[in-house]
Every structure is written in structure tokens, then in C-alpha cells.
Amino acid sequence: MRVRQVLRDGYYRGSRPPITTLHIYESGIVSKPMDTCVRIFNPLHLEVVRVFDPATLHRLSDILRGFPAEFAENNKTAFIHSGIYPPHLPPQIQQVRDLCYSYQVGGEYLATHRLDALRSTIRRLLRLATRTSSFGDTLAYAQAISLAQIIRLLVCNDTSEDQVERGNEDMWALTHKLWQHAPIQLPSTLSPWQAWIFSESVRRTIMVCNILLAVHSSLKRGYAMHSLCVEALPFDVRTHLWDAETEEEWEVGASRTTSPSLATLSDFAASQRVVSCGSRFEDLLAQAFER
């Protein structure tokens, strides 16, 4: 990966779509108002132009394309965890799960019909996402839309360019809300396991959205704009805890780690240069953020 330009003033044509204003008036996660949430410093104009080599781009695309099928089978993937949505997945995620399943089993049969349904679902979810009342709802919409956009951009290769770019822009704006309005504290009603899953889900959703847009831009234009501030996101290096099926299993895994668990994405990617046995999600991050 080569870094071509550091810092920019104004909009770099063909880059990741600029942030748009989504009028999302949210009252908080469960009971916490969003206007009491911590603001994460986000220097929007600190960006670099990155060019992935063909092998890296192929690997990133392959990992991302696997998420919809994985979610259709398990109700869980690298950035969506059913543990924060008991007892049932929220409607917006269920709708996208149905689309994931249809693309997994459908092949070329009724491909045009499925694409129309996908476009319609994305438009509807983006519209409804502007009316959410809590941070948790915003997270669910961001996850559902990101998963649907993976299908649209990397699986079915939607050729409706204007709709695709508009969807990308709105998806990033919605995901940026997660960045801006991350809660200072989570409700005390959440168990340690649920609180960890929720926090990790927010971080992973931001990461996956950013990587997806970078991959799509690279496939389309040959380069991608990358926000430097994303590399400062904290990331829990205990990725095996994501796979815990129960709180007891999670507690056992967490108790085995005594060293600091949070690292920035840039530090994590650097450490992975000497590690070759990580998960596909770890591979995704290492490949996407490697310098």
C-alpha cells in the first residue's frame, strides 16, 4: 500500500464521500441522551490517499464478501453480534438477513428482482435511520445498511452509479454519528459481557464501513481516501472473546488476559506484521491499515 498525499484542504474529487448532515435526533441508548455523549476528535481534513496492491485488494474484498453469508447462517458476523439484541434481532437487521440469505442461495435466479429488493431496502433503511430515537437504534441501522452495502458493492456489483454513491455517502454519514455520539457510559442494566459486545460492535461497525468504502473506491477509481483519525480508534486485541457463545465463556476468556487489551488500529496493524495465525477479521484490519 502506498501513501500518496497527507493532509488535504477541501474535497478531494473521487474520495470517500463528504459527511452530510443527517437530522438524527436521538435520545440515547436505552435512557442516555445523545447530547451527553463523549465527542471523539475527528479531524475530517486529515486524510491520506491510499493505493492497495492487487493482492491486498482481492483479499479485503474476499473477506468482506464473506460477511453476508456468515450472517445469514449464524445471525452473527465480524461486526454484528446477536448477544446485544436479545431475544430477537431488530427488524432492520432481520430484513437484511433475509437479503443475505436470498443472495446466498439464489444464484442467478431472479437476480434482477433481488437487486431491486436490495436497492429498495437500502433506501428505506437510510430514510428510517434519520428518525431513530436512541444510539442503539442508530447502531442497528448502521450495521444493517453496512451489511446490505457489502452485497450491493461487492456481491451483485450494482451499476446504478448515482444511487450507489448516494448510498455510500449516507451510510458513512450515519456511521459517523456512531463516532460522534459514542456514550460516555453504558446502562448499568448491561452485564459486563453485553457492555463489551456493545462497545466492540460500535468500533467494529465504524471500521468495516470505512474499509468497505475504501475497497469500493479502490476497485472503481484505483485509490481510496483514508481518514487518519480512524487509525486512532481503540480496538480490543482479544478478538477471541467475540466468539464466546455465553457470558460464562466470555468471563473465562477475559480472565486469562492480564495485559492491556486495547490498542489503536495503527498499533494493532503494525503488530500483525509478525503474526500469521489471526482470524479473518484480524487479517482484514491488518491488511486495510498496514502502512
PDB file of C-alpha atoms in Angstrom:
ATOM      1  CA  MET A   1       0.000   0.000   0.000  1.00  0.00           C
ATOM      2  CA  ARG A   2       1.411   3.401  -0.909  1.00  0.00           C
ATOM      3  CA  VAL A   3       0.598   6.711   0.761  1.00  0.00           C
ATOM      4  CA  ARG A   4       0.416   9.422  -1.885  1.00  0.00           C
ATOM      5  CA  GLN A   5      -0.833  12.505  -0.057  1.00  0.00           C
ATOM      6  CA  VAL A   6      -1.025  13.583   3.560  1.00  0.00           C
ATOM      7  CA  LEU A   7      -3.462  16.298   4.656  1.00  0.00           C
ATOM      8  CA  ARG A   8      -5.864  17.999   2.346  1.00  0.00           C
ATOM      9  CA  ASP A   9      -7.768  21.255   2.181  1.00  0.00           C
ATOM     10  CA  GLY A  10     -11.272  20.814   0.922  1.00  0.00           C
ATOM     11  CA  TYR A  11     -12.800  17.947  -1.002  1.00  0.00           C
ATOM     12  CA  TYR A  12     -10.583  15.599  -3.000  1.00  0.00           C
ATOM     13  CA  ARG A  13     -12.658  14.660  -6.015  1.00  0.00           C
ATOM     14  CA  GLY A  14     -13.439  10.960  -6.109  1.00  0.00           C
ATOM     15  CA  SER A  15     -12.606  10.398  -2.485  1.00  0.00           C
ATOM     16  CA  ARG A  16     -14.767   8.948   0.217  1.00  0.00           C
ATOM     17  CA  PRO A  17     -17.998  10.949   0.077  1.00  0.00           C
ATOM     18  CA  PRO A  18     -18.026  14.016   2.335  1.00  0.00           C
ATOM     19  CA  ILE A  19     -20.031  13.999   5.515  1.00  0.00           C
ATOM     20  CA  THR A  20     -23.595  15.128   5.047  1.00  0.00           C
ATOM     21  CA  THR A  21     -25.977  16.319   7.703  1.00  0.00           C
ATOM     22  CA  LEU A  22     -28.385  13.638   8.809  1.00  0.00           C
ATOM     23  CA  HIS A  23     -31.022  15.101  11.100  1.00  0.00           C
ATOM     24  CA  ILE A  24     -30.960  12.290  13.591  1.00  0.00           C
ATOM     25  CA  TYR A  25     -32.382  13.478  16.894  1.00  0.00           C
ATOM     26  CA  GLU A  26     -31.595  10.610  19.174  1.00  0.00           C
ATOM     27  CA  SER A  27     -32.389  10.427  22.871  1.00  0.00           C
ATOM     28  CA  GLY A  28     -29.738   7.870  23.800  1.00  0.00           C
ATOM     29  CA  ILE A  29     -29.012   4.209  24.268  1.00  0.00           C
ATOM     30  CA  VAL A  30     -31.899   2.973  26.341  1.00  0.00           C
ATOM     31  CA  SER A  31     -32.037   6.098  28.524  1.00  0.00           C
ATOM     32  CA  LYS A  32     -28.885   8.155  27.925  1.00  0.00           C
ATOM     33  CA  PRO A  33     -29.439  11.294  25.787  1.00  0.00           C
ATOM     34  CA  MET A  34     -27.044  11.547  22.892  1.00  0.00           C
ATOM     35  CA  ASP A  35     -26.187  15.151  23.702  1.00  0.00           C
ATOM     36  CA  THR A  36     -24.411  13.957  26.853  1.00  0.00           C
ATOM     37  CA  CYS A  37     -22.176  11.631  24.874  1.00  0.00           C
ATOM     38  CA  VAL A  38     -18.452  11.955  24.511  1.00  0.00           C
ATOM     39  CA  ARG A  39     -17.180  13.573  21.324  1.00  0.00           C
ATOM     40  CA  ILE A  40     -14.305  11.762  19.677  1.00  0.00           C
ATOM     41  CA  PHE A  41     -11.872  14.149  17.973  1.00  0.00           C
ATOM     42  CA  ASN A  42     -12.363  13.715  14.272  1.00  0.00           C
ATOM     43  CA  PRO A  43     -10.126  15.834  12.025  1.00  0.00           C
ATOM     44  CA  LEU A  44     -12.125  15.367   8.836  1.00  0.00           C
ATOM     45  CA  HIS A  45      -9.488  17.032   6.690  1.00  0.00           C
ATOM     46  CA  LEU A  46      -6.674  14.768   7.878  1.00  0.00           C
ATOM     47  CA  GLU A  47      -6.752  12.161   5.152  1.00  0.00           C
ATOM     48  CA  VAL A  48      -4.337  10.223   3.011  1.00  0.00           C
ATOM     49  CA  VAL A  49      -4.706   8.790  -0.461  1.00  0.00           C
ATOM     50  CA  ARG A  50      -4.011   5.075  -0.357  1.00  0.00           C
ATOM     51  CA  VAL A  51      -3.439   2.598  -3.137  1.00  0.00           C
ATOM     52  CA  PHE A  52      -3.831  -1.099  -2.369  1.00  0.00           C
ATOM     53  CA  ASP A  53      -1.811  -3.604  -4.339  1.00  0.00           C
ATOM     54  CA  PRO A  54      -3.988  -6.084  -6.296  1.00  0.00           C
ATOM     55  CA  ALA A  55      -3.379  -8.979  -3.910  1.00  0.00           C
ATOM     56  CA  THR A  56      -4.357  -6.929  -0.851  1.00  0.00           C
ATOM     57  CA  LEU A  57      -7.439  -5.535  -2.570  1.00  0.00           C
ATOM     58  CA  HIS A  58      -8.523  -9.034  -3.580  1.00  0.00           C
ATOM     59  CA  ARG A  59      -8.034 -10.282  -0.025  1.00  0.00           C
ATOM     60  CA  LEU A  60     -10.014  -7.403   1.504  1.00  0.00           C
ATOM     61  CA  SER A  61     -12.856  -7.890  -0.985  1.00  0.00           C
ATOM     62  CA  ASP A  62     -12.937 -11.622  -0.313  1.00  0.00           C
ATOM     63  CA  ILE A  63     -13.188 -11.164   3.461  1.00  0.00           C
ATOM     64  CA  LEU A  64     -15.915  -8.527   3.204  1.00  0.00           C
ATOM     65  CA  ARG A  65     -17.932 -10.632   0.735  1.00  0.00           C
ATOM     66  CA  GLY A  66     -17.967 -13.443   3.273  1.00  0.00           C
ATOM     67  CA  PHE A  67     -19.780 -11.415   5.936  1.00  0.00           C
ATOM     68  CA  PRO A  68     -23.331 -11.587   4.444  1.00  0.00           C
ATOM     69  CA  ALA A  69     -23.225 -15.380   4.020  1.00  0.00           C
ATOM     70  CA  GLU A  70     -21.775 -15.790   7.503  1.00  0.00           C
ATOM     71  CA  PHE A  71     -24.533 -13.641   8.961  1.00  0.00           C
ATOM     72  CA  ALA A  72     -27.253 -15.496   7.068  1.00  0.00           C
ATOM     73  CA  GLU A  73     -26.053 -18.761   8.590  1.00  0.00           C
ATOM     74  CA  ASN A  74     -25.203 -17.691  12.135  1.00  0.00           C
ATOM     75  CA  ASN A  75     -27.046 -14.421  12.919  1.00  0.00           C
ATOM     76  CA  LYS A  76     -23.575 -13.132  13.677  1.00  0.00           C
ATOM     77  CA  THR A  77     -20.574 -11.837  11.811  1.00  0.00           C
ATOM     78  CA  ALA A  78     -17.393  -9.875  12.499  1.00  0.00           C
ATOM     79  CA  PHE A  79     -19.210  -6.632  13.340  1.00  0.00           C
ATOM     80  CA  ILE A  80     -22.746  -7.752  14.274  1.00  0.00           C
ATOM     81  CA  HIS A  81     -23.234  -9.803  17.441  1.00  0.00           C
ATOM     82  CA  SER A  82     -26.646 -11.223  18.348  1.00  0.00           C
ATOM     83  CA  GLY A  83     -25.680 -11.003  22.024  1.00  0.00           C
ATOM     84  CA  ILE A  84     -26.622  -7.314  22.158  1.00  0.00           C
ATOM     85  CA  TYR A  85     -30.039  -7.933  20.609  1.00  0.00           C
ATOM     86  CA  PRO A  86     -31.801 -10.456  22.855  1.00  0.00           C
ATOM     87  CA  PRO A  87     -34.112 -12.167  22.380  1.00  0.00           C
ATOM     88  CA  HIS A  88     -34.503 -11.301  18.686  1.00  0.00           C
ATOM     89  CA  LEU A  89     -32.611  -9.325  16.088  1.00  0.00           C
ATOM     90  CA  PRO A  90     -34.152  -5.876  15.451  1.00  0.00           C
ATOM     91  CA  PRO A  91     -36.403  -5.633  12.365  1.00  0.00           C
ATOM     92  CA  GLN A  92     -33.930  -3.689  10.228  1.00  0.00           C
ATOM     93  CA  ILE A  93     -31.238  -6.319  10.725  1.00  0.00           C
ATOM     94  CA  GLN A  94     -33.727  -9.155  10.154  1.00  0.00           C
ATOM     95  CA  GLN A  95     -34.696  -7.592   6.812  1.00  0.00           C
ATOM     96  CA  VAL A  96     -31.091  -7.503   5.678  1.00  0.00           C
ATOM     97  CA  ARG A  97     -30.513 -11.025   6.979  1.00  0.00           C
ATOM     98  CA  ASP A  98     -33.280 -12.204   4.631  1.00  0.00           C
ATOM     99  CA  LEU A  99     -31.500 -10.464   1.754  1.00  0.00           C
ATOM    100  CA  CYS A 100     -28.219 -12.095   2.755  1.00  0.00           C
ATOM    101  CA  TYR A 101     -29.892 -15.492   2.666  1.00  0.00           C
ATOM    102  CA  SER A 102     -31.502 -14.840  -0.717  1.00  0.00           C
ATOM    103  CA  TYR A 103     -28.138 -13.926  -2.230  1.00  0.00           C
ATOM    104  CA  GLN A 104     -26.503 -16.934  -0.628  1.00  0.00           C
ATOM    105  CA  VAL A 105     -28.918 -19.488  -2.090  1.00  0.00           C
ATOM    106  CA  GLY A 106     -30.356 -17.699  -5.119  1.00  0.00           C
ATOM    107  CA  GLY A 107     -27.520 -17.768  -7.622  1.00  0.00           C
ATOM    108  CA  GLU A 108     -28.558 -16.060 -10.849  1.00  0.00           C
ATOM    109  CA  TYR A 109     -32.216 -16.950 -10.360  1.00  0.00           C
ATOM    110  CA  LEU A 110     -34.344 -13.789 -10.142  1.00  0.00           C
ATOM    111  CA  ALA A 111     -31.166 -11.728  -9.851  1.00  0.00           C
ATOM    112  CA  THR A 112     -32.851  -8.559 -11.114  1.00  0.00           C
ATOM    113  CA  HIS A 113     -35.704  -8.948  -8.641  1.00  0.00           C
ATOM    114  CA  ARG A 114     -33.276  -9.417  -5.755  1.00  0.00           C
ATOM    115  CA  LEU A 115     -31.274  -6.358  -6.785  1.00  0.00           C
ATOM    116  CA  ASP A 116     -34.444  -4.248  -6.888  1.00  0.00           C
ATOM    117  CA  ALA A 117     -35.364  -5.515  -3.422  1.00  0.00           C
ATOM    118  CA  LEU A 118     -31.861  -4.725  -2.176  1.00  0.00           C
ATOM    119  CA  ARG A 119     -31.963  -1.170  -3.528  1.00  0.00           C
ATOM    120  CA  SER A 120     -35.418  -0.595  -2.074  1.00  0.00           C
ATOM    121  CA  THR A 121     -34.380  -1.938   1.325  1.00  0.00           C
ATOM    122  CA  ILE A 122     -31.284   0.266   1.479  1.00  0.00           C
ATOM    123  CA  ARG A 123     -33.279   3.377   0.541  1.00  0.00           C
ATOM    124  CA  ARG A 124     -35.914   2.595   3.164  1.00  0.00           C
ATOM    125  CA  LEU A 125     -33.393   1.888   5.905  1.00  0.00           C
ATOM    126  CA  LEU A 126     -31.452   5.062   5.161  1.00  0.00           C
ATOM    127  CA  ARG A 127     -34.672   7.055   5.337  1.00  0.00           C
ATOM    128  CA  LEU A 128     -35.779   5.442   8.602  1.00  0.00           C
ATOM    129  CA  ALA A 129     -32.317   5.893  10.090  1.00  0.00           C
ATOM    130  CA  THR A 130     -32.880   9.652  10.140  1.00  0.00           C
ATOM    131  CA  ARG A 131     -35.713   9.151  12.648  1.00  0.00           C
ATOM    132  CA  THR A 132     -34.033   6.981  15.248  1.00  0.00           C
ATOM    133  CA  SER A 133     -34.609   7.779  18.910  1.00  0.00           C
ATOM    134  CA  SER A 134     -31.611   6.088  20.530  1.00  0.00           C
ATOM    135  CA  PHE A 135     -27.961   5.323  19.984  1.00  0.00           C
ATOM    136  CA  GLY A 136     -28.777   1.616  19.986  1.00  0.00           C
ATOM    137  CA  ASP A 137     -31.209   2.105  17.094  1.00  0.00           C
ATOM    138  CA  THR A 138     -28.598   4.066  15.170  1.00  0.00           C
ATOM    139  CA  LEU A 139     -26.115   1.234  15.648  1.00  0.00           C
ATOM    140  CA  ALA A 140     -28.624  -1.336  14.380  1.00  0.00           C
ATOM    141  CA  TYR A 141     -29.367   0.739  11.269  1.00  0.00           C
ATOM    142  CA  ALA A 142     -25.676   1.348  10.601  1.00  0.00           C
ATOM    143  CA  GLN A 143     -24.967  -2.374  10.857  1.00  0.00           C
ATOM    144  CA  ALA A 144     -27.901  -3.361   8.657  1.00  0.00           C
ATOM    145  CA  ILE A 145     -27.042  -0.801   5.992  1.00  0.00           C
ATOM    146  CA  SER A 146     -23.334  -1.670   6.012  1.00  0.00           C
ATOM    147  CA  LEU A 147     -24.168  -5.348   5.532  1.00  0.00           C
ATOM    148  CA  ALA A 148     -26.568  -4.541   2.688  1.00  0.00           C
ATOM    149  CA  GLN A 149     -23.999  -2.270   1.063  1.00  0.00           C
ATOM    150  CA  ILE A 150     -21.436  -5.084   1.112  1.00  0.00           C
ATOM    151  CA  ILE A 151     -23.841  -7.101  -1.032  1.00  0.00           C
ATOM    152  CA  ARG A 152     -24.542  -4.143  -3.270  1.00  0.00           C
ATOM    153  CA  LEU A 153     -20.932  -3.098  -3.825  1.00  0.00           C
ATOM    154  CA  LEU A 154     -19.062  -6.401  -3.809  1.00  0.00           C
ATOM    155  CA  VAL A 155     -21.531  -9.219  -4.487  1.00  0.00           C
ATOM    156  CA  CYS A 156     -24.036  -8.030  -7.078  1.00  0.00           C
ATOM    157  CA  ASN A 157     -21.997  -5.044  -8.377  1.00  0.00           C
ATOM    158  CA  ASP A 158     -24.879  -2.600  -8.730  1.00  0.00           C
ATOM    159  CA  THR A 159     -24.325  -0.440 -11.820  1.00  0.00           C
ATOM    160  CA  SER A 160     -26.718   2.318 -10.741  1.00  0.00           C
ATOM    161  CA  GLU A 161     -23.852   4.721 -10.085  1.00  0.00           C
ATOM    162  CA  ASP A 162     -25.785   7.680  -8.695  1.00  0.00           C
ATOM    163  CA  GLN A 163     -27.731   5.516  -6.249  1.00  0.00           C
ATOM    164  CA  VAL A 164     -24.569   3.717  -5.174  1.00  0.00           C
ATOM    165  CA  GLU A 165     -22.678   6.935  -4.444  1.00  0.00           C
ATOM    166  CA  ARG A 166     -25.643   8.408  -2.600  1.00  0.00           C
ATOM    167  CA  GLY A 167     -25.964   5.247  -0.549  1.00  0.00           C
ATOM    168  CA  ASN A 168     -22.250   5.318   0.277  1.00  0.00           C
ATOM    169  CA  GLU A 169     -22.434   8.940   1.327  1.00  0.00           C
ATOM    170  CA  ASP A 170     -25.460   8.403   3.558  1.00  0.00           C
ATOM    171  CA  MET A 171     -24.013   5.212   5.041  1.00  0.00           C
ATOM    172  CA  TRP A 172     -20.811   6.995   6.022  1.00  0.00           C
ATOM    173  CA  ALA A 173     -22.769   9.935   7.466  1.00  0.00           C
ATOM    174  CA  LEU A 174     -24.839   7.543   9.575  1.00  0.00           C
ATOM    175  CA  THR A 175     -21.777   5.633  10.727  1.00  0.00           C
ATOM    176  CA  HIS A 176     -20.130   8.940  11.567  1.00  0.00           C
ATOM    177  CA  LYS A 177     -22.978   9.524  14.026  1.00  0.00           C
ATOM    178  CA  LEU A 178     -21.753   6.491  15.937  1.00  0.00           C
ATOM    179  CA  TRP A 179     -18.325   8.082  16.040  1.00  0.00           C
ATOM    180  CA  GLN A 180     -19.605  11.431  17.282  1.00  0.00           C
ATOM    181  CA  HIS A 181     -22.123  10.173  19.814  1.00  0.00           C
ATOM    182  CA  ALA A 182     -20.444   7.214  21.483  1.00  0.00           C
ATOM    183  CA  PRO A 183     -21.896   7.052  25.019  1.00  0.00           C
ATOM    184  CA  ILE A 184     -19.724   8.058  27.940  1.00  0.00           C
ATOM    185  CA  GLN A 185     -21.295   5.285  29.995  1.00  0.00           C
ATOM    186  CA  LEU A 186     -23.440   2.297  29.159  1.00  0.00           C
ATOM    187  CA  PRO A 187     -26.577   1.454  31.148  1.00  0.00           C
ATOM    188  CA  SER A 188     -25.940  -0.436  34.374  1.00  0.00           C
ATOM    189  CA  THR A 189     -28.532  -2.975  33.238  1.00  0.00           C
ATOM    190  CA  LEU A 190     -25.991  -4.388  30.772  1.00  0.00           C
ATOM    191  CA  SER A 191     -23.805  -7.214  32.023  1.00  0.00           C
ATOM    192  CA  PRO A 192     -20.017  -6.906  31.533  1.00  0.00           C
ATOM    193  CA  TRP A 193     -20.306  -9.252  28.550  1.00  0.00           C
ATOM    194  CA  GLN A 194     -23.098  -7.242  26.932  1.00  0.00           C
ATOM    195  CA  ALA A 195     -21.280  -3.969  27.593  1.00  0.00           C
ATOM    196  CA  TRP A 196     -18.116  -5.327  25.979  1.00  0.00           C
ATOM    197  CA  ILE A 197     -20.010  -6.661  22.968  1.00  0.00           C
ATOM    198  CA  PHE A 198     -21.842  -3.374  22.541  1.00  0.00           C
ATOM    199  CA  SER A 199     -18.683  -1.261  22.707  1.00  0.00           C
ATOM    200  CA  GLU A 200     -16.843  -3.584  20.365  1.00  0.00           C
ATOM    201  CA  SER A 201     -19.805  -3.620  17.955  1.00  0.00           C
ATOM    202  CA  VAL A 202     -19.679   0.169  17.658  1.00  0.00           C
ATOM    203  CA  ARG A 203     -15.958   0.170  16.949  1.00  0.00           C
ATOM    204  CA  ARG A 204     -16.132  -2.723  14.502  1.00  0.00           C
ATOM    205  CA  THR A 205     -19.057  -1.191  12.603  1.00  0.00           C
ATOM    206  CA  ILE A 206     -17.103   2.031  12.082  1.00  0.00           C
ATOM    207  CA  MET A 207     -14.071   0.045  10.933  1.00  0.00           C
ATOM    208  CA  VAL A 208     -15.976  -2.176   8.497  1.00  0.00           C
ATOM    209  CA  CYS A 209     -17.816   0.773   6.955  1.00  0.00           C
ATOM    210  CA  ASN A 210     -14.534   2.615   6.458  1.00  0.00           C
ATOM    211  CA  ILE A 211     -12.839  -0.419   4.907  1.00  0.00           C
ATOM    212  CA  LEU A 212     -15.820  -1.159   2.640  1.00  0.00           C
ATOM    213  CA  LEU A 213     -15.807   2.363   1.224  1.00  0.00           C
ATOM    214  CA  ALA A 214     -12.042   2.204   0.732  1.00  0.00           C
ATOM    215  CA  VAL A 215     -12.288  -1.110  -1.107  1.00  0.00           C
ATOM    216  CA  HIS A 216     -15.128   0.103  -3.338  1.00  0.00           C
ATOM    217  CA  SER A 217     -13.287   3.317  -4.176  1.00  0.00           C
ATOM    218  CA  SER A 218     -10.133   1.341  -4.959  1.00  0.00           C
ATOM    219  CA  LEU A 219     -11.978  -1.059  -7.248  1.00  0.00           C
ATOM    220  CA  LYS A 220     -13.689   1.822  -9.027  1.00  0.00           C
ATOM    221  CA  ARG A 221     -11.028   4.547  -9.077  1.00  0.00           C
ATOM    222  CA  GLY A 222      -7.771   2.824  -8.234  1.00  0.00           C
ATOM    223  CA  TYR A 223      -7.283   4.630  -4.936  1.00  0.00           C
ATOM    224  CA  ALA A 224      -9.102   5.435  -1.707  1.00  0.00           C
ATOM    225  CA  MET A 225      -9.215   8.298   0.775  1.00  0.00           C
ATOM    226  CA  HIS A 226      -8.480   7.204   4.318  1.00  0.00           C
ATOM    227  CA  SER A 227      -9.202   9.260   7.449  1.00  0.00           C
ATOM    228  CA  LEU A 228      -6.181   9.227   9.708  1.00  0.00           C
ATOM    229  CA  CYS A 229      -8.420   9.528  12.747  1.00  0.00           C
ATOM    230  CA  VAL A 230      -9.799   6.029  12.097  1.00  0.00           C
ATOM    231  CA  GLU A 231      -6.372   4.633  12.891  1.00  0.00           C
ATOM    232  CA  ALA A 232      -6.675   6.116  16.388  1.00  0.00           C
ATOM    233  CA  LEU A 233      -9.784   4.066  17.175  1.00  0.00           C
ATOM    234  CA  PRO A 234      -9.275   1.789  20.179  1.00  0.00           C
ATOM    235  CA  PHE A 235      -9.537  -1.878  19.348  1.00  0.00           C
ATOM    236  CA  ASP A 236      -9.679  -4.847  21.710  1.00  0.00           C
ATOM    237  CA  VAL A 237      -6.942  -7.222  20.646  1.00  0.00           C
ATOM    238  CA  ARG A 238      -8.668 -10.109  22.463  1.00  0.00           C
ATOM    239  CA  THR A 239     -10.577 -10.937  19.308  1.00  0.00           C
ATOM    240  CA  HIS A 240     -11.302 -14.471  20.521  1.00  0.00           C
ATOM    241  CA  LEU A 241     -13.773 -13.023  23.048  1.00  0.00           C
ATOM    242  CA  TRP A 242     -16.079 -12.066  20.176  1.00  0.00           C
ATOM    243  CA  ASP A 243     -16.675 -15.762  19.534  1.00  0.00           C
ATOM    244  CA  ALA A 244     -17.813 -16.528  23.092  1.00  0.00           C
ATOM    245  CA  GLU A 245     -21.312 -18.020  22.990  1.00  0.00           C
ATOM    246  CA  THR A 246     -22.232 -17.333  26.628  1.00  0.00           C
ATOM    247  CA  GLU A 247     -21.340 -14.843  29.329  1.00  0.00           C
ATOM    248  CA  GLU A 248     -19.610 -17.594  31.298  1.00  0.00           C
ATOM    249  CA  GLU A 249     -17.436 -18.471  28.316  1.00  0.00           C
ATOM    250  CA  TRP A 250     -16.613 -14.783  27.834  1.00  0.00           C
ATOM    251  CA  GLU A 251     -15.677 -14.351  31.512  1.00  0.00           C
ATOM    252  CA  VAL A 252     -13.315 -17.327  31.370  1.00  0.00           C
ATOM    253  CA  GLY A 253     -11.622 -15.951  28.270  1.00  0.00           C
ATOM    254  CA  ALA A 254     -11.372 -12.443  29.699  1.00  0.00           C
ATOM    255  CA  SER A 255      -9.888 -13.683  32.976  1.00  0.00           C
ATOM    256  CA  ARG A 256      -6.991 -15.300  31.139  1.00  0.00           C
ATOM    257  CA  THR A 257      -5.726 -11.946  29.892  1.00  0.00           C
ATOM    258  CA  THR A 258      -3.875  -9.687  32.303  1.00  0.00           C
ATOM    259  CA  SER A 259      -2.054  -7.414  29.851  1.00  0.00           C
ATOM    260  CA  PRO A 260      -3.684  -4.236  28.448  1.00  0.00           C
ATOM    261  CA  SER A 261      -6.262  -5.243  25.861  1.00  0.00           C
ATOM    262  CA  LEU A 262      -6.955  -2.011  23.972  1.00  0.00           C
ATOM    263  CA  ALA A 263      -4.704  -0.804  21.178  1.00  0.00           C
ATOM    264  CA  THR A 264      -5.124   1.692  18.368  1.00  0.00           C
ATOM    265  CA  LEU A 265      -5.829   0.276  14.945  1.00  0.00           C
ATOM    266  CA  SER A 266      -2.481   1.504  13.666  1.00  0.00           C
ATOM    267  CA  ASP A 267      -0.616  -0.231  16.507  1.00  0.00           C
ATOM    268  CA  PHE A 268      -2.657  -3.396  16.001  1.00  0.00           C
ATOM    269  CA  ALA A 269      -1.921  -3.455  12.269  1.00  0.00           C
ATOM    270  CA  ALA A 270       1.779  -2.952  12.970  1.00  0.00           C
ATOM    271  CA  SER A 271       1.834  -5.823  15.460  1.00  0.00           C
ATOM    272  CA  GLN A 272       0.135  -8.144  12.971  1.00  0.00           C
ATOM    273  CA  ARG A 273       3.093  -7.938  10.595  1.00  0.00           C
ATOM    274  CA  VAL A 274       4.763 -10.657  12.613  1.00  0.00           C
ATOM    275  CA  VAL A 275       1.592 -12.669  13.264  1.00  0.00           C
ATOM    276  CA  SER A 276       0.180 -15.056  10.674  1.00  0.00           C
ATOM    277  CA  CYS A 277      -2.426 -17.046  12.603  1.00  0.00           C
ATOM    278  CA  GLY A 278      -5.089 -14.431  13.273  1.00  0.00           C
ATOM    279  CA  SER A 279      -8.775 -14.577  12.389  1.00  0.00           C
ATOM    280  CA  ARG A 280     -10.183 -13.313   9.101  1.00  0.00           C
ATOM    281  CA  PHE A 281     -11.300 -10.139  10.859  1.00  0.00           C
ATOM    282  CA  GLU A 282      -7.803  -9.565  12.232  1.00  0.00           C
ATOM    283  CA  ASP A 283      -6.495 -10.146   8.723  1.00  0.00           C
ATOM    284  CA  LEU A 284      -8.994  -7.594   7.390  1.00  0.00           C
ATOM    285  CA  LEU A 285      -7.756  -4.927   9.806  1.00  0.00           C
ATOM    286  CA  ALA A 286      -4.082  -5.740   9.323  1.00  0.00           C
ATOM    287  CA  GLN A 287      -4.377  -5.593   5.525  1.00  0.00           C
ATOM    288  CA  ALA A 288      -6.539  -2.465   5.479  1.00  0.00           C
ATOM    289  CA  PHE A 289      -4.455  -0.386   7.873  1.00  0.00           C
ATOM    290  CA  GLU A 290      -0.961  -1.626   7.092  1.00  0.00           C
ATOM    291  CA  ARG A 291       1.460   1.147   6.237  1.00  0.00           C
TER     292      ARG A 291
END
